[in-house]
Short mmCIF file of C-alpha atoms and ligand atoms in Angstrom, two decimals:
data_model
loop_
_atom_site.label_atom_id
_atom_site.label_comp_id
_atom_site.label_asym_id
_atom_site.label_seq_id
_atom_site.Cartn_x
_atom_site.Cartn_y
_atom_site.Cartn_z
CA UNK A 1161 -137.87 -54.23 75.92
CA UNK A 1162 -140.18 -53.14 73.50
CA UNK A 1163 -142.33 -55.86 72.43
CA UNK A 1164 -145.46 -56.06 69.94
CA UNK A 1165 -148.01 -58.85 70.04
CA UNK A 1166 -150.30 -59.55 66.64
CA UNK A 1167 -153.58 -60.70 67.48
CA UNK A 1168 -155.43 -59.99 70.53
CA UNK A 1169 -157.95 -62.89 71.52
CA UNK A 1170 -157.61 -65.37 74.39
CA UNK A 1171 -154.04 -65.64 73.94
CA UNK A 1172 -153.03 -62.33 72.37
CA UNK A 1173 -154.64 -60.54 74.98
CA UNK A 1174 -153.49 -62.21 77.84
CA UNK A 1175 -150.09 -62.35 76.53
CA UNK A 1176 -149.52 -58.42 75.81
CA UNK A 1177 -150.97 -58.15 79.42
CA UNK A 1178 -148.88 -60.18 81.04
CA UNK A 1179 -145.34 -58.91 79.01
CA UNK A 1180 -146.51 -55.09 80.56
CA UNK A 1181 -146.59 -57.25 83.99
CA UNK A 1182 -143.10 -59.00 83.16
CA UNK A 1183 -141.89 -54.75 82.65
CA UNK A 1184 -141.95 -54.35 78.65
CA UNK A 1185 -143.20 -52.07 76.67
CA UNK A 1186 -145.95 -53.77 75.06
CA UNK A 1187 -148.24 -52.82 72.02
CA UNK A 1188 -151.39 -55.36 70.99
CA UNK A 1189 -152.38 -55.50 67.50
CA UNK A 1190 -155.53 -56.43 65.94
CA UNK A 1191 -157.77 -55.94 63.21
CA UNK A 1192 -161.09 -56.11 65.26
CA UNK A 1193 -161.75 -52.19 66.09
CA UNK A 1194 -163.87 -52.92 68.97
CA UNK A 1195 -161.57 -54.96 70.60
CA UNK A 1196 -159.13 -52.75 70.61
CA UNK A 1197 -160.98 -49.91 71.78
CA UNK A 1198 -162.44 -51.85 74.48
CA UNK A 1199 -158.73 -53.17 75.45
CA UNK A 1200 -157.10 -49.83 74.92
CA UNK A 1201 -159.78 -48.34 77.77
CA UNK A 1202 -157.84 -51.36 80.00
CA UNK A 1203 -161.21 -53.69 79.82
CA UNK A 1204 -161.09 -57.01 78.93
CA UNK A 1205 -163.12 -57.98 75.93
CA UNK A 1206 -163.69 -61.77 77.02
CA UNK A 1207 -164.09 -63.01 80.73
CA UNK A 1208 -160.74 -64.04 81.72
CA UNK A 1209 -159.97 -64.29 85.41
CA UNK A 1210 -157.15 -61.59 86.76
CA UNK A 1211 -156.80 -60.38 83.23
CA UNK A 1212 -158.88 -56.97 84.08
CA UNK A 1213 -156.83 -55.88 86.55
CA UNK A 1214 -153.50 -56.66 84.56
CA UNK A 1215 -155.27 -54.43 81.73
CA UNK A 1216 -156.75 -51.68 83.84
CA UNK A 1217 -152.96 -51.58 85.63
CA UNK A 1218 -150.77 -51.17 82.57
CA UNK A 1219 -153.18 -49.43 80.15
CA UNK A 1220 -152.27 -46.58 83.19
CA UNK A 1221 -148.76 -47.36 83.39
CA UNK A 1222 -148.55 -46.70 80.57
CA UNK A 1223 -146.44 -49.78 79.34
CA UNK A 1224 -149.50 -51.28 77.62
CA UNK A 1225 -151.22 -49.92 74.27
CA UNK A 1226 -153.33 -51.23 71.69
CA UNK A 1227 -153.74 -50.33 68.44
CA UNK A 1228 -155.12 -51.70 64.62
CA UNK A 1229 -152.47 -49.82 62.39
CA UNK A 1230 -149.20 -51.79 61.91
CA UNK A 1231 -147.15 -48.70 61.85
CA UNK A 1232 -147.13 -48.67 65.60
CA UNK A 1233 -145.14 -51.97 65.90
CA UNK A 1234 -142.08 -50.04 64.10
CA UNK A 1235 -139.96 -49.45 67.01
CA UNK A 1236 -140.58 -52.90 68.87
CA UNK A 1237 -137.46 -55.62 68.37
CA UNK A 1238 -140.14 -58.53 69.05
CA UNK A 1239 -143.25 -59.23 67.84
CA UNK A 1240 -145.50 -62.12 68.99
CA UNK A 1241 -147.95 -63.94 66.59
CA UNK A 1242 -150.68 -64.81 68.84
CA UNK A 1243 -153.27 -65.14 65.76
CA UNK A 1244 -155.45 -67.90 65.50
CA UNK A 1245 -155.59 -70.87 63.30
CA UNK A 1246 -158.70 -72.01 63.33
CA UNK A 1247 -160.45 -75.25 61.52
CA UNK A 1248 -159.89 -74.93 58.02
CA UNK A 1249 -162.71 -77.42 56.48
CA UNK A 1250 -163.72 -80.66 56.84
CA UNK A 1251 -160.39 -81.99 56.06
CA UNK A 1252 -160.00 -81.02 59.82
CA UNK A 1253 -156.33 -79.05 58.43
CA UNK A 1254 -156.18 -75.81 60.11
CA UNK A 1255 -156.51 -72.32 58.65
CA UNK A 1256 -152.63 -70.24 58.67
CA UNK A 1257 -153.98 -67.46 56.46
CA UNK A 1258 -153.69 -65.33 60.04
CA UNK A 1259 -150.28 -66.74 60.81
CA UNK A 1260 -148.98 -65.70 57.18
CA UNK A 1261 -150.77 -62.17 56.97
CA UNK A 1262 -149.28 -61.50 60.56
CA UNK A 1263 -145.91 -62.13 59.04
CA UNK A 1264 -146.38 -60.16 55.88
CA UNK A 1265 -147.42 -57.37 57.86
CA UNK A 1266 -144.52 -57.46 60.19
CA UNK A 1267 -141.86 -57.81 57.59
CA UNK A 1268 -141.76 -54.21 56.37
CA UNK A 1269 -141.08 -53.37 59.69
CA UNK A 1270 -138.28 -55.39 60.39
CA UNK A 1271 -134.80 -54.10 61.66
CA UNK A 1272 -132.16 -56.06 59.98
CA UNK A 1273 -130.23 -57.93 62.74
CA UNK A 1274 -132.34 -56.64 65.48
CA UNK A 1275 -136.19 -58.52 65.46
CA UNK A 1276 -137.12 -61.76 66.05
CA UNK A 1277 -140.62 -63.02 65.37
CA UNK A 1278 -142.01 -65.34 68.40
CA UNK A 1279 -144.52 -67.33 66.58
CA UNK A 1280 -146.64 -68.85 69.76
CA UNK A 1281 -150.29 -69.69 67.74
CA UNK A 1282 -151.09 -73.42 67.71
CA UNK A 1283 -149.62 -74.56 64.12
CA UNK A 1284 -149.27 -77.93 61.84
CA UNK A 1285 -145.69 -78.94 61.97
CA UNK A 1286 -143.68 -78.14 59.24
CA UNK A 1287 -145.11 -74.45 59.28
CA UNK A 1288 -142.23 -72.37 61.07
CA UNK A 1289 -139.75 -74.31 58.56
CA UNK A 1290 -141.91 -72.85 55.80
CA UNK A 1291 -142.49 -69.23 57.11
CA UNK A 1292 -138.67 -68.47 57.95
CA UNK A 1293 -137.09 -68.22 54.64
CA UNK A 1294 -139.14 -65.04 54.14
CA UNK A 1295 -138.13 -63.35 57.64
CA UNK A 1296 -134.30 -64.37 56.91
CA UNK A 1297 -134.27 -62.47 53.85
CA UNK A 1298 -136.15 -59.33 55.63
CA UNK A 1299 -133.01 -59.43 58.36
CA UNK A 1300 -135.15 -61.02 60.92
CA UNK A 1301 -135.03 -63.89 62.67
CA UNK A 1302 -137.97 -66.50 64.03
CA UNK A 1303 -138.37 -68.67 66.91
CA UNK A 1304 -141.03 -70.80 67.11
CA UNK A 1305 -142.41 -70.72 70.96
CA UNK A 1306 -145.87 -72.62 71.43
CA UNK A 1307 -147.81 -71.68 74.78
CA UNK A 1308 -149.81 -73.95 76.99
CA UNK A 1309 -151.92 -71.53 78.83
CA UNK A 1310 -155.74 -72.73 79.74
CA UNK A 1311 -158.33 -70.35 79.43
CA UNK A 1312 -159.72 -69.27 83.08
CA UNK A 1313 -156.11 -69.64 84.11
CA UNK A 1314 -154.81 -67.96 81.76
CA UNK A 1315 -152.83 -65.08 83.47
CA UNK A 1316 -151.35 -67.64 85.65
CA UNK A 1317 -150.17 -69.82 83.46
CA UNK A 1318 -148.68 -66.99 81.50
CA UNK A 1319 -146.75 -65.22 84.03
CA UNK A 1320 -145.88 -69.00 86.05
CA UNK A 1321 -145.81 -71.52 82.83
CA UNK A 1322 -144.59 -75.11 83.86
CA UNK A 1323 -142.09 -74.74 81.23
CA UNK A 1324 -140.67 -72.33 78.44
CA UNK A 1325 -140.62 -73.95 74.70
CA UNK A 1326 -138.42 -72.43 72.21
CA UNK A 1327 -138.07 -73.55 68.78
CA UNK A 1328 -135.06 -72.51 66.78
CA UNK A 1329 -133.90 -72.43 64.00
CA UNK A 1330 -131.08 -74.73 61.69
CA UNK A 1331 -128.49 -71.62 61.81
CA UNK A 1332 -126.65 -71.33 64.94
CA UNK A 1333 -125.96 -68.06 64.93
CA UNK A 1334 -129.73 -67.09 64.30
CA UNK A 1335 -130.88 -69.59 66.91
CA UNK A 1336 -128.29 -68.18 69.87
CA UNK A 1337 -129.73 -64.92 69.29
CA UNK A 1338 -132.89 -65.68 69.16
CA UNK A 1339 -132.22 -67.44 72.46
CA UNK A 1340 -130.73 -64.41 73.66
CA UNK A 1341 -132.99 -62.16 73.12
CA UNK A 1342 -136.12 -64.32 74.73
CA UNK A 1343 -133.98 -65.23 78.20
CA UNK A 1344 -134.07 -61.30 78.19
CA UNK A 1345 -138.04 -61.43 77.61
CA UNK A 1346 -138.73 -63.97 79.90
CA UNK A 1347 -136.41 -63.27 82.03
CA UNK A 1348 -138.02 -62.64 85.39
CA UNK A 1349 -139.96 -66.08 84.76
CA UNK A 1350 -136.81 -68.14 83.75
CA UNK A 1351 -134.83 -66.65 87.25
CA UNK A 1352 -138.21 -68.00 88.94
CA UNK A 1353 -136.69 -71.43 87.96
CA UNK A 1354 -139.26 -72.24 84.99
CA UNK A 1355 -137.08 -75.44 82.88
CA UNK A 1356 -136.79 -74.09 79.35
CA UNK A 1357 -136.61 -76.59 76.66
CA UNK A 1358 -134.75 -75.73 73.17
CA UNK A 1359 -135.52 -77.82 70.54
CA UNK A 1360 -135.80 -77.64 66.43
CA UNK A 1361 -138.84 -75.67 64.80
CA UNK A 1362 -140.77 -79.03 63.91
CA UNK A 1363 -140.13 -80.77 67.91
CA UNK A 1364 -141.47 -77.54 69.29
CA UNK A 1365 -144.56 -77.45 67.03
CA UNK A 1366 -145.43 -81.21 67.72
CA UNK A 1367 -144.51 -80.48 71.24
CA UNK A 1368 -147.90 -78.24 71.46
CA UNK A 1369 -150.09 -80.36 68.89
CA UNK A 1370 -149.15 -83.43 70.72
CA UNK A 1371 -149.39 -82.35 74.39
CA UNK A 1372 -153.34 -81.30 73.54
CA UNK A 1373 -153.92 -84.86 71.74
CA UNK A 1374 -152.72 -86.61 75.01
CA UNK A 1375 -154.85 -84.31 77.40
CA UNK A 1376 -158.11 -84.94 74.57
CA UNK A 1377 -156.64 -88.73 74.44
CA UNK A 1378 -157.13 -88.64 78.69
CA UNK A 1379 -160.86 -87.43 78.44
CA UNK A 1380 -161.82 -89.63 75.75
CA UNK A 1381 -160.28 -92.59 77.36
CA UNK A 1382 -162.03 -92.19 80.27
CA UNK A 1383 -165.65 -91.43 78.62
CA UNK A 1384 -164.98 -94.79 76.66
CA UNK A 1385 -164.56 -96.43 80.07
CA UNK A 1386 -168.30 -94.34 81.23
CA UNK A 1387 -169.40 -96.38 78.47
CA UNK A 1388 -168.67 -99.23 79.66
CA UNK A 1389 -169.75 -98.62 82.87
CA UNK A 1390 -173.16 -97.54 82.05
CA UNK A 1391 -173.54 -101.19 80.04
CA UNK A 1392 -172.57 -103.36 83.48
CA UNK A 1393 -173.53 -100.76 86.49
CA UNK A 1394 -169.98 -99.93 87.23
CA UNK A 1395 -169.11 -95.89 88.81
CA UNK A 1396 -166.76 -94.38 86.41
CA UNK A 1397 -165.98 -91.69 89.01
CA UNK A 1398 -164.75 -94.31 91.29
CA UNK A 1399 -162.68 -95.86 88.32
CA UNK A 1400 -161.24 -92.62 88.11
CA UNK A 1401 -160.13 -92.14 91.36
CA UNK A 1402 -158.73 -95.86 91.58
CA UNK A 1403 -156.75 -96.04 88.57
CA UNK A 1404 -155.51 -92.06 89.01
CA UNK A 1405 -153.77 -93.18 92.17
CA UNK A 1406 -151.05 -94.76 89.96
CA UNK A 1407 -149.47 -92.05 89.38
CA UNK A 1408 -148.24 -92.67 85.87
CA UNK A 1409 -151.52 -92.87 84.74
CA UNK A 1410 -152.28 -89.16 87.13
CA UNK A 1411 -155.74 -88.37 88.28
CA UNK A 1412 -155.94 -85.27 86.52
CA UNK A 1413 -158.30 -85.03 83.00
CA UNK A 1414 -159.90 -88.00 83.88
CA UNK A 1415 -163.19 -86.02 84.67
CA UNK A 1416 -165.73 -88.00 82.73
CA UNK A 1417 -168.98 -86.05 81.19
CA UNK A 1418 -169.92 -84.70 78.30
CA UNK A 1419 -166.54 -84.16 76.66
CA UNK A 1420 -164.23 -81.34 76.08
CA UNK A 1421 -164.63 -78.46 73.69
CA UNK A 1422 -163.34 -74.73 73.11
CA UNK A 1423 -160.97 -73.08 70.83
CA UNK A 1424 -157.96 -75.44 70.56
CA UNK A 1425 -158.62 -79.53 71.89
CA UNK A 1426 -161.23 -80.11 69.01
CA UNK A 1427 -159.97 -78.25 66.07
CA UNK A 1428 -156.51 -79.48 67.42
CA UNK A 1429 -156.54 -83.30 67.01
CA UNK A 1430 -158.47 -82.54 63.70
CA UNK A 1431 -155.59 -80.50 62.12
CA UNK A 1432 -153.32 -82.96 63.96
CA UNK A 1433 -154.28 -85.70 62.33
CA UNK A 1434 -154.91 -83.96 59.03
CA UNK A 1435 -151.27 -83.03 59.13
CA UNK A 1436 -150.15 -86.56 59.68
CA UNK A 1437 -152.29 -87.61 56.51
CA UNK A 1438 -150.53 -85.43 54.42
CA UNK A 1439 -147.11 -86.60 55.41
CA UNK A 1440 -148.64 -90.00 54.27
CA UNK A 1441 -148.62 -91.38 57.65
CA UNK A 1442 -151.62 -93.84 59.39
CA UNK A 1443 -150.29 -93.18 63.07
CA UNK A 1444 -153.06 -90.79 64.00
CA UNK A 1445 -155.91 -92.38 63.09
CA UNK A 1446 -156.88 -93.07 66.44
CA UNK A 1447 -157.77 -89.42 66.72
CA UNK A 1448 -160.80 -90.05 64.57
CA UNK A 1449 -162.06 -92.68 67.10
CA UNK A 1450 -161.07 -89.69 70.52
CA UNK A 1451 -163.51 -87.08 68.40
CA UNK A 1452 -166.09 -89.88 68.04
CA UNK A 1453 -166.45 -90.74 71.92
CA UNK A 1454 -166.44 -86.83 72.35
CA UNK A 1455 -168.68 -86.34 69.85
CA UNK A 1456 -170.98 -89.54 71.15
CA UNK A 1457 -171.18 -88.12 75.02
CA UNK A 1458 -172.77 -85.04 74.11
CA UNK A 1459 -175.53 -86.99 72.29
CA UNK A 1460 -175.90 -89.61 74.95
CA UNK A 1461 -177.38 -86.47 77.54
CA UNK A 1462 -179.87 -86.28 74.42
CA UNK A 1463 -180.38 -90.12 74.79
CA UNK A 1464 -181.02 -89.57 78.68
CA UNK A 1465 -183.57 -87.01 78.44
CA UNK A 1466 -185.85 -89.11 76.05
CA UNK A 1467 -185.43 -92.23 77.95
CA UNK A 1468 -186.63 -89.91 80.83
CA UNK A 1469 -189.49 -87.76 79.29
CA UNK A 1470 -190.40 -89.46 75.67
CA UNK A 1471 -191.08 -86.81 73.02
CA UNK A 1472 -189.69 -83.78 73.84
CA UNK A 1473 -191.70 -81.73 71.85
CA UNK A 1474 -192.71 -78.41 73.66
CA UNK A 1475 -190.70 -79.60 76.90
CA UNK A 1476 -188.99 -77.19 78.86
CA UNK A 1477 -185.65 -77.69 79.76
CA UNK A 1478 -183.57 -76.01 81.92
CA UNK A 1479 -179.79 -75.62 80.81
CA UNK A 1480 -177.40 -74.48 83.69
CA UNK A 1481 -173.98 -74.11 81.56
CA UNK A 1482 -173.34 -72.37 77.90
CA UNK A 1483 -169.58 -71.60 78.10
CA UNK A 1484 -167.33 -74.35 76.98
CA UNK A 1485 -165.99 -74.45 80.94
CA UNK A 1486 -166.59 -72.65 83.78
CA UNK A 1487 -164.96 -69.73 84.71
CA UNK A 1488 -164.99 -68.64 80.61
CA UNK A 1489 -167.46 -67.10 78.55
CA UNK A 1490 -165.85 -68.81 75.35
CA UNK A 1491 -168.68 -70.79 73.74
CA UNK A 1492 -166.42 -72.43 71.08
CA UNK A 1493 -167.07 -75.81 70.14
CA UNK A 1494 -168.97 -75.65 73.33
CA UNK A 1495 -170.59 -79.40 74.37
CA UNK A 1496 -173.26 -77.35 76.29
CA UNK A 1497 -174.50 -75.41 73.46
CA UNK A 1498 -173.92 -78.52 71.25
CA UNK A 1499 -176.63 -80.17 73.42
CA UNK A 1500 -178.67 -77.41 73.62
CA UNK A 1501 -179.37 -77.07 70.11
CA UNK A 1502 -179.68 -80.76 69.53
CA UNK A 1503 -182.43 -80.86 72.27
CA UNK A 1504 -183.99 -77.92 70.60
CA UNK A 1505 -183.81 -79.76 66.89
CA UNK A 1506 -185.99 -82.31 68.59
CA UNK A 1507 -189.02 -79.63 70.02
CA UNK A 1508 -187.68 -78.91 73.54
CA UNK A 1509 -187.85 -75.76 74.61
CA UNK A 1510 -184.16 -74.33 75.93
CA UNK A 1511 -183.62 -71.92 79.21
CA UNK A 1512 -180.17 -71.37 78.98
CA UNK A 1513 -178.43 -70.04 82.10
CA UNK A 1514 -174.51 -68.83 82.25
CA UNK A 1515 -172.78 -66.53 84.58
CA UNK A 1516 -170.92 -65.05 81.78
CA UNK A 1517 -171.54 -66.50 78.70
CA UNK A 1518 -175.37 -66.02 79.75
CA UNK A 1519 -175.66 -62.18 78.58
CA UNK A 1520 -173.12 -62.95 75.34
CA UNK A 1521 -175.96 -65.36 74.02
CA UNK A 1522 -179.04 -62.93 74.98
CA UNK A 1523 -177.69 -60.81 72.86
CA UNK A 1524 -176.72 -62.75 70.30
CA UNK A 1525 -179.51 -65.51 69.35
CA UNK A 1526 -182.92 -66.04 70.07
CA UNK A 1527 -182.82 -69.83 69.66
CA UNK A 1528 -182.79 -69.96 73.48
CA UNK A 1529 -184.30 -67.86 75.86
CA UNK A 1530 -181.76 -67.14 78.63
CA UNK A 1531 -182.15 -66.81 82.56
CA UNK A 1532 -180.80 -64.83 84.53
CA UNK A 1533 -180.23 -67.55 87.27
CA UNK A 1534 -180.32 -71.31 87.65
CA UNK A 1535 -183.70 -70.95 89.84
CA UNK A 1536 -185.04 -68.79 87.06
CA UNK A 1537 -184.33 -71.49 84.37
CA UNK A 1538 -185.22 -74.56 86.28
CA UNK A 1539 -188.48 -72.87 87.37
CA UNK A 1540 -191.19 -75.14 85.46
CA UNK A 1541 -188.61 -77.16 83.60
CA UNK A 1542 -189.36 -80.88 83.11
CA UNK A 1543 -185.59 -81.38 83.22
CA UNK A 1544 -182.42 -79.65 84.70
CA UNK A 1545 -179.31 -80.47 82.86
CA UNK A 1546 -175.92 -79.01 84.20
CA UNK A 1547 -173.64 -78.71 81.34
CA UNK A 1548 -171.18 -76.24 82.30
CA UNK A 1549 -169.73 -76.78 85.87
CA UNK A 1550 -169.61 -73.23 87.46
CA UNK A 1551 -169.63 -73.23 91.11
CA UNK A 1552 -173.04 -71.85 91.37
CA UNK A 1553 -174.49 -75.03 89.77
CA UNK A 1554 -172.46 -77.36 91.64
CA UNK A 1555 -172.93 -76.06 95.20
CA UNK A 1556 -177.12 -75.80 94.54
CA UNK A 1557 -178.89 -77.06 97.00
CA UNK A 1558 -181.17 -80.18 95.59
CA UNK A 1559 -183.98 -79.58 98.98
CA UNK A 1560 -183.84 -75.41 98.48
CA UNK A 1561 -184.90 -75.63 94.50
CA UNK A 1562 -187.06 -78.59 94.98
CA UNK A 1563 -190.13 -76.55 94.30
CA UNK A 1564 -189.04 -75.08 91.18
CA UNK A 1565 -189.63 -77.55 88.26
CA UNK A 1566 -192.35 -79.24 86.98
CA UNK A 1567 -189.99 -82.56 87.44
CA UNK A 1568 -187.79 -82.87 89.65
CA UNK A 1569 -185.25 -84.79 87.03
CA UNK A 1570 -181.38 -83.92 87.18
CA UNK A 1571 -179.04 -84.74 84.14
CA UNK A 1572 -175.54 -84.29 85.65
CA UNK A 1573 -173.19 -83.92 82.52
CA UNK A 1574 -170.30 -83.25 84.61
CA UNK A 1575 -170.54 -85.30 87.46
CA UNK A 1576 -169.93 -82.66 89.67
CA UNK A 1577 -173.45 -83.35 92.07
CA UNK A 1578 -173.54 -85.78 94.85
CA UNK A 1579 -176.06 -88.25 93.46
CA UNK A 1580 -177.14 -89.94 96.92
CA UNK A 1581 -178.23 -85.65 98.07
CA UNK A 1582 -180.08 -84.95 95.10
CA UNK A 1583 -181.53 -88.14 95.06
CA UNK A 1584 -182.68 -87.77 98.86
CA UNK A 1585 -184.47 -84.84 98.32
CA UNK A 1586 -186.94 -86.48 95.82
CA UNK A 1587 -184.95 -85.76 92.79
CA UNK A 1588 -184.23 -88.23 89.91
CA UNK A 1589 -180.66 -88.58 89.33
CA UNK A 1590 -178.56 -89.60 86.09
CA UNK A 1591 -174.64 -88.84 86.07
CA UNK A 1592 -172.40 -89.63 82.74
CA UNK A 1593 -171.24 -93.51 83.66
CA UNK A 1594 -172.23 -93.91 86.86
CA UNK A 1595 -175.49 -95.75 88.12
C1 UGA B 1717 -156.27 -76.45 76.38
C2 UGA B 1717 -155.01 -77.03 77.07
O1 UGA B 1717 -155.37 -77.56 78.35
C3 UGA B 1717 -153.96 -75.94 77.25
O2 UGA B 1717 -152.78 -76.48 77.82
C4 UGA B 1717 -153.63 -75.35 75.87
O3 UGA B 1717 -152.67 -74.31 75.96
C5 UGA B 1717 -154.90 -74.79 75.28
O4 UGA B 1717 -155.88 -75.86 75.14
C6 UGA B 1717 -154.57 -74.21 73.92
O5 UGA B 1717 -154.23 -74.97 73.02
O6 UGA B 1717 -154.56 -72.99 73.78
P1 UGA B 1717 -158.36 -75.02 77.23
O7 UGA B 1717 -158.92 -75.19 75.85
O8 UGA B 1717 -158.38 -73.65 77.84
O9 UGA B 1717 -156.82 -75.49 77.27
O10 UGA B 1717 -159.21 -75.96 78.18
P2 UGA B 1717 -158.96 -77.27 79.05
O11 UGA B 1717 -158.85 -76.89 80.47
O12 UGA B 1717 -157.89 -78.10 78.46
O13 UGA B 1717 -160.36 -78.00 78.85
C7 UGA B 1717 -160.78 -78.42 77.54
C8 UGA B 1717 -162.10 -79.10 77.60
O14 UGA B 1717 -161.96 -80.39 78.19
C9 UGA B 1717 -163.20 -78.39 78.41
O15 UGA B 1717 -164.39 -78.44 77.67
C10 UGA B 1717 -163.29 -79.21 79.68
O16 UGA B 1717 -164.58 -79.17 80.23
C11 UGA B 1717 -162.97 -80.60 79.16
N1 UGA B 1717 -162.43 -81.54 80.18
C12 UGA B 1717 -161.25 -81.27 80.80
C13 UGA B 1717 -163.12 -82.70 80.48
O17 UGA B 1717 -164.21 -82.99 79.91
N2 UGA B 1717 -162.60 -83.59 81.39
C14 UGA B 1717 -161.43 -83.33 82.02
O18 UGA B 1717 -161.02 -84.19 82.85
C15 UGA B 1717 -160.74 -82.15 81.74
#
C-alpha cells in the first residue's frame, strides 16, 4: 500500500522504516531539511538501535523515500501523523499546533472515499473528536491509533507491538473502513497474533496518556519508597525485588534512581493532568505529587555530593551518562543533564561522558567539557556520578580505574553497581535508597 508518514523524529522515523519493512510503499515527511537529507541517504539522524539498517535497506529498495514538499504524499491512501506535541507552557497542556498543521496540509490531498488519516502522536483526549469534522468534509476518514514504542527499542516494538490500538470513529461505516484498511497495513503483524483493541477516539487517546502515567506512577512510587529507605537504613533494591515477586504489582519499572525523563513520561503526566483540569475534574492531582518525587531525586544526587565534598566550587566531577537512557542519544528532559547543570550552578566543574549523546553535546554547548571515555572523565575527578546506565559504565571495573580520580567517591544514580565491589576496592559508595 502506499503509505505517507508526517513527521520524522523518534517515532516518525522509525515508523516509515518499519511500514517499508512490513512491504509498503512508504514516503516520510518533514519540515527539517537536514533530516531529511540525512534520512533520504538511508542514515539515521538520531541513535536508534536496528533503525540504520532498516533505513540503509529500504532507502535501496526502493520502498522508502523522504521528502519536505507535501506534494509527494498525493498518491498515498494513508498518511500517519507522527508529529510531536510537545509541552505547551507551564500550564503543563501540550502543544497540537503540529498535529493540526499536519492535517491542514494533508487535506488538499485527500481522495474522497479512499484516505484515512492514522493519527498515532501522543494527544489530550478530546483531540481526534475535534480534528475529524474537518477530514469528513475533505472525503477522508481518521482513526485515531496511539503507539507505545520505547526509544532504544524502538524498531522492535514497532514491527512486534504487544498490542494494536485503533480508535474509531462514531459512524459505522467510516469506522469499518477505517478498520479495513489498517488490518491491510498491519497486516503481517496482526497474522503474527498481535490482540488488536477497537475502541472510541477518546478510550484510545486515554489509553496512551494513561498507560505512561501508570509506568511514571511505578517509578515514582518506588523513589518515594528510596525515600523512605534512606530515613531508616532500609535497601530499596531489595524492596523492589520482594514486593515485584507479586506479580500484580510486576517487577518491572520499579528501578529506583534518579527518575525518568525524555520526550513523552514528563511532558505526558503534565498535559495529562492539565487536560483533566480543564474538564473540571480533581482526579489527577496526584500527578503533581509523581513530578515532585521525580523532580526531588535528581536534586537529592546534588544533596549527596555536598554532604560528600562541601562547597563544590571549582570541583571536578566526572559525569558518566547525558542521554535520558542508555542505548539513546535523546537528551530530552534528561535527569543526567538536569544534574549536571545544577552541579555546575553551584561551581563544580562538569566532564560529561556519553557513548552517543557524548559528541551531540561537544558540539553543541560548552557548559561542559566532554570526554571521550569514562576513564578520561573520571581522571582527577573528586567525584564519579553514573547518571545514564550504558553498559560501559555499569560493567567498569571499581580496582582497574582506582587510580584515576583524585577521590575515589562513587554516586550511583541508577543503582546499577554492586556496592559491596566498589566499596572493596577502596571506593566510597552511595546508591539512590539503599545504605
Ligand atoms: C515511554 C513508554 O515506556 C513507551 O511505552 C511510550 O510509547 C513512550 O514513552 C512514548 O510515549 O512515546 P520512553 O520515553 O522511550 O518510553 O522511555 P522509558 O523506557 O519508558 O523510560 C522513561 C524514563 O524512565 C527513562 O529516563 C528511564 O531511565 C526511567 N526509568 C524507567 C526509571 O527511572 N526506572 C524504571 O524502572 C524504568
Amino acid at each position: 500500500m502506499k503509505v505517507s508518514v508526517i513527521g520524522c523524529g523518534y517515532l516518525g522515523a522509525v515508523h516509515a522504516a518499519c511500514m517499508a519493512e512490513l512491504g509498503h510503499e512508504v514516503v516520510g515527511i518533514d519540515v527539517d531539511e537536514k533530516k531529511i537529507e540525512l534520512l533520504a541517504q538511508g542514515k539515521s539522524p538520531f541513535h536508534e538501535p536496528d533503525l540504520p539498517a532498516l533505513l540503509d535497506k529500504h532507502t535501496h529498495s526502493g520502498r522508502l523515500r523522504f521528502s519536505t514538499d507535501f506534494a509527494d504524499i498525493s498518491d498515498a491512501r494513508v498518511h500517519f501523523i507522527g508529529v510531536g506535541t510537545p509541552q505547551l507552557d507551564d500550564s503543563g497542556s501540550a502543544d497540537l499546533s503540529y498535529v493540526r498543521s499536519a492535517v491542514d496540509s494533508i487535506l488538499p490531498h485527500v481522495q474522497s472515499g479512499r484516505t484515512i488519516i492514522v493519527g498515532k502522536s501522543t494527544v489530550p483526549v478530546g483531540t481526534a473528536q475535534s480534528l475529524e469534522q474537518q477530514i469528513v468534509d475533505a472525503g477522508g476518514i481518521l482513526i485515531w491509533n496511539p503507539e507505545f514504542l520505547r526509544e532504544s527499542f524502538a524498531v522492535e516494538d514497532t514491527l512486534r507491538p504487544d498490542r494494536l490500538v485503533y480508535g474509531l470513529s462514531d459512524d459505522e461505516t467510516r469506522a469499518r473502513i477505517s478498520v479495513q484498511v489498517l488490518d491491510e497495513v498491519y497486516s503481517p503483524i496482526i497474522s503474527a497474533g498481535t490482540p488488536r483493541l477497537v475502541m472510541n477516539y477518546a478510550t484510545s487517546e486515554l489509553v496512551k496518556v494513561s498507560a505512561n502515567s501508570f509506568l511514571a506512577v511505578k517509578i515514582s512510587y518506588i523513589n518515594a519508597m528510596a525515600e523512605v529507605c534512606e530515613a531508616t537504613g532500609a535497601d530499596v533494591k531489595r524492596l523492589a525485588e520482594a514486593i515485584g515477586m507479586d506479580d500484580r504489582i510486576g517487577r518491572k519499572f520499579l528501578r529506583a534512581g534518579i527518575g525518568f525523563g525524555g520526550g513523552c513520561l514528563p511532558k505526558d503526566i503534565r498535559a495529562f493532568k492539565a487536560r483533566t483540569e480543564e474538564l473540571g475534574l480533581p482526579s489527577l492531582n496526584f500527578l503533581a505529587d509523581i513530578d515532585a518525587i521525580n523532580e526531588r531525586r535528581r536534586y537529592r544526587v546534588v544533596e549527596m555530593c555536598e554532604e560528600e565534598l562541601g562547597d563544590l566550587t571549582g570541583k571536578r566531577l566526572a559525569i558518566l551518562g547525558a542521554a535520558f537512557k542508555p542505548n539513546s542519544d535523546d537528551m530530552r528532559n534528561s535527569p543526567a543533564l538536569a544534574i549536571s547543570d545544577e552541579l555546575a550552578a553551584r561551581g563544580a566543574h562538569i566532564v560529561i561522558t556519553d557513548p552517543e549523546a557524548g559528541p551531540i553535546l561537544a558540539a553543541t554547548t560548552d557548559r561542559f567539557e566532554v570526554a571521550a571515555s569514562a576513564e578520561e572523565a573520571m581522571t582527577g575527578a573528586e567525584a564519579t556520578l553514573l547518571l545514564t546506565e550504558w553498559k560501559q559504565f555499569s560493567s567498569l571495573d571499581p580496582s582497574e580505574v582506582a587510580a584515576l580520580p583524585a577521590h575515589r567517591l562513587i554516586i550511583d544514580g541508577r543503582n546499577v553497581l554492586d556496592p559491596k565491589q566498589w566499596r572493596a576496592a577502596g571506593w566510597t559508595y552511595r546508591g539512590m535508597g539503599r545504605p
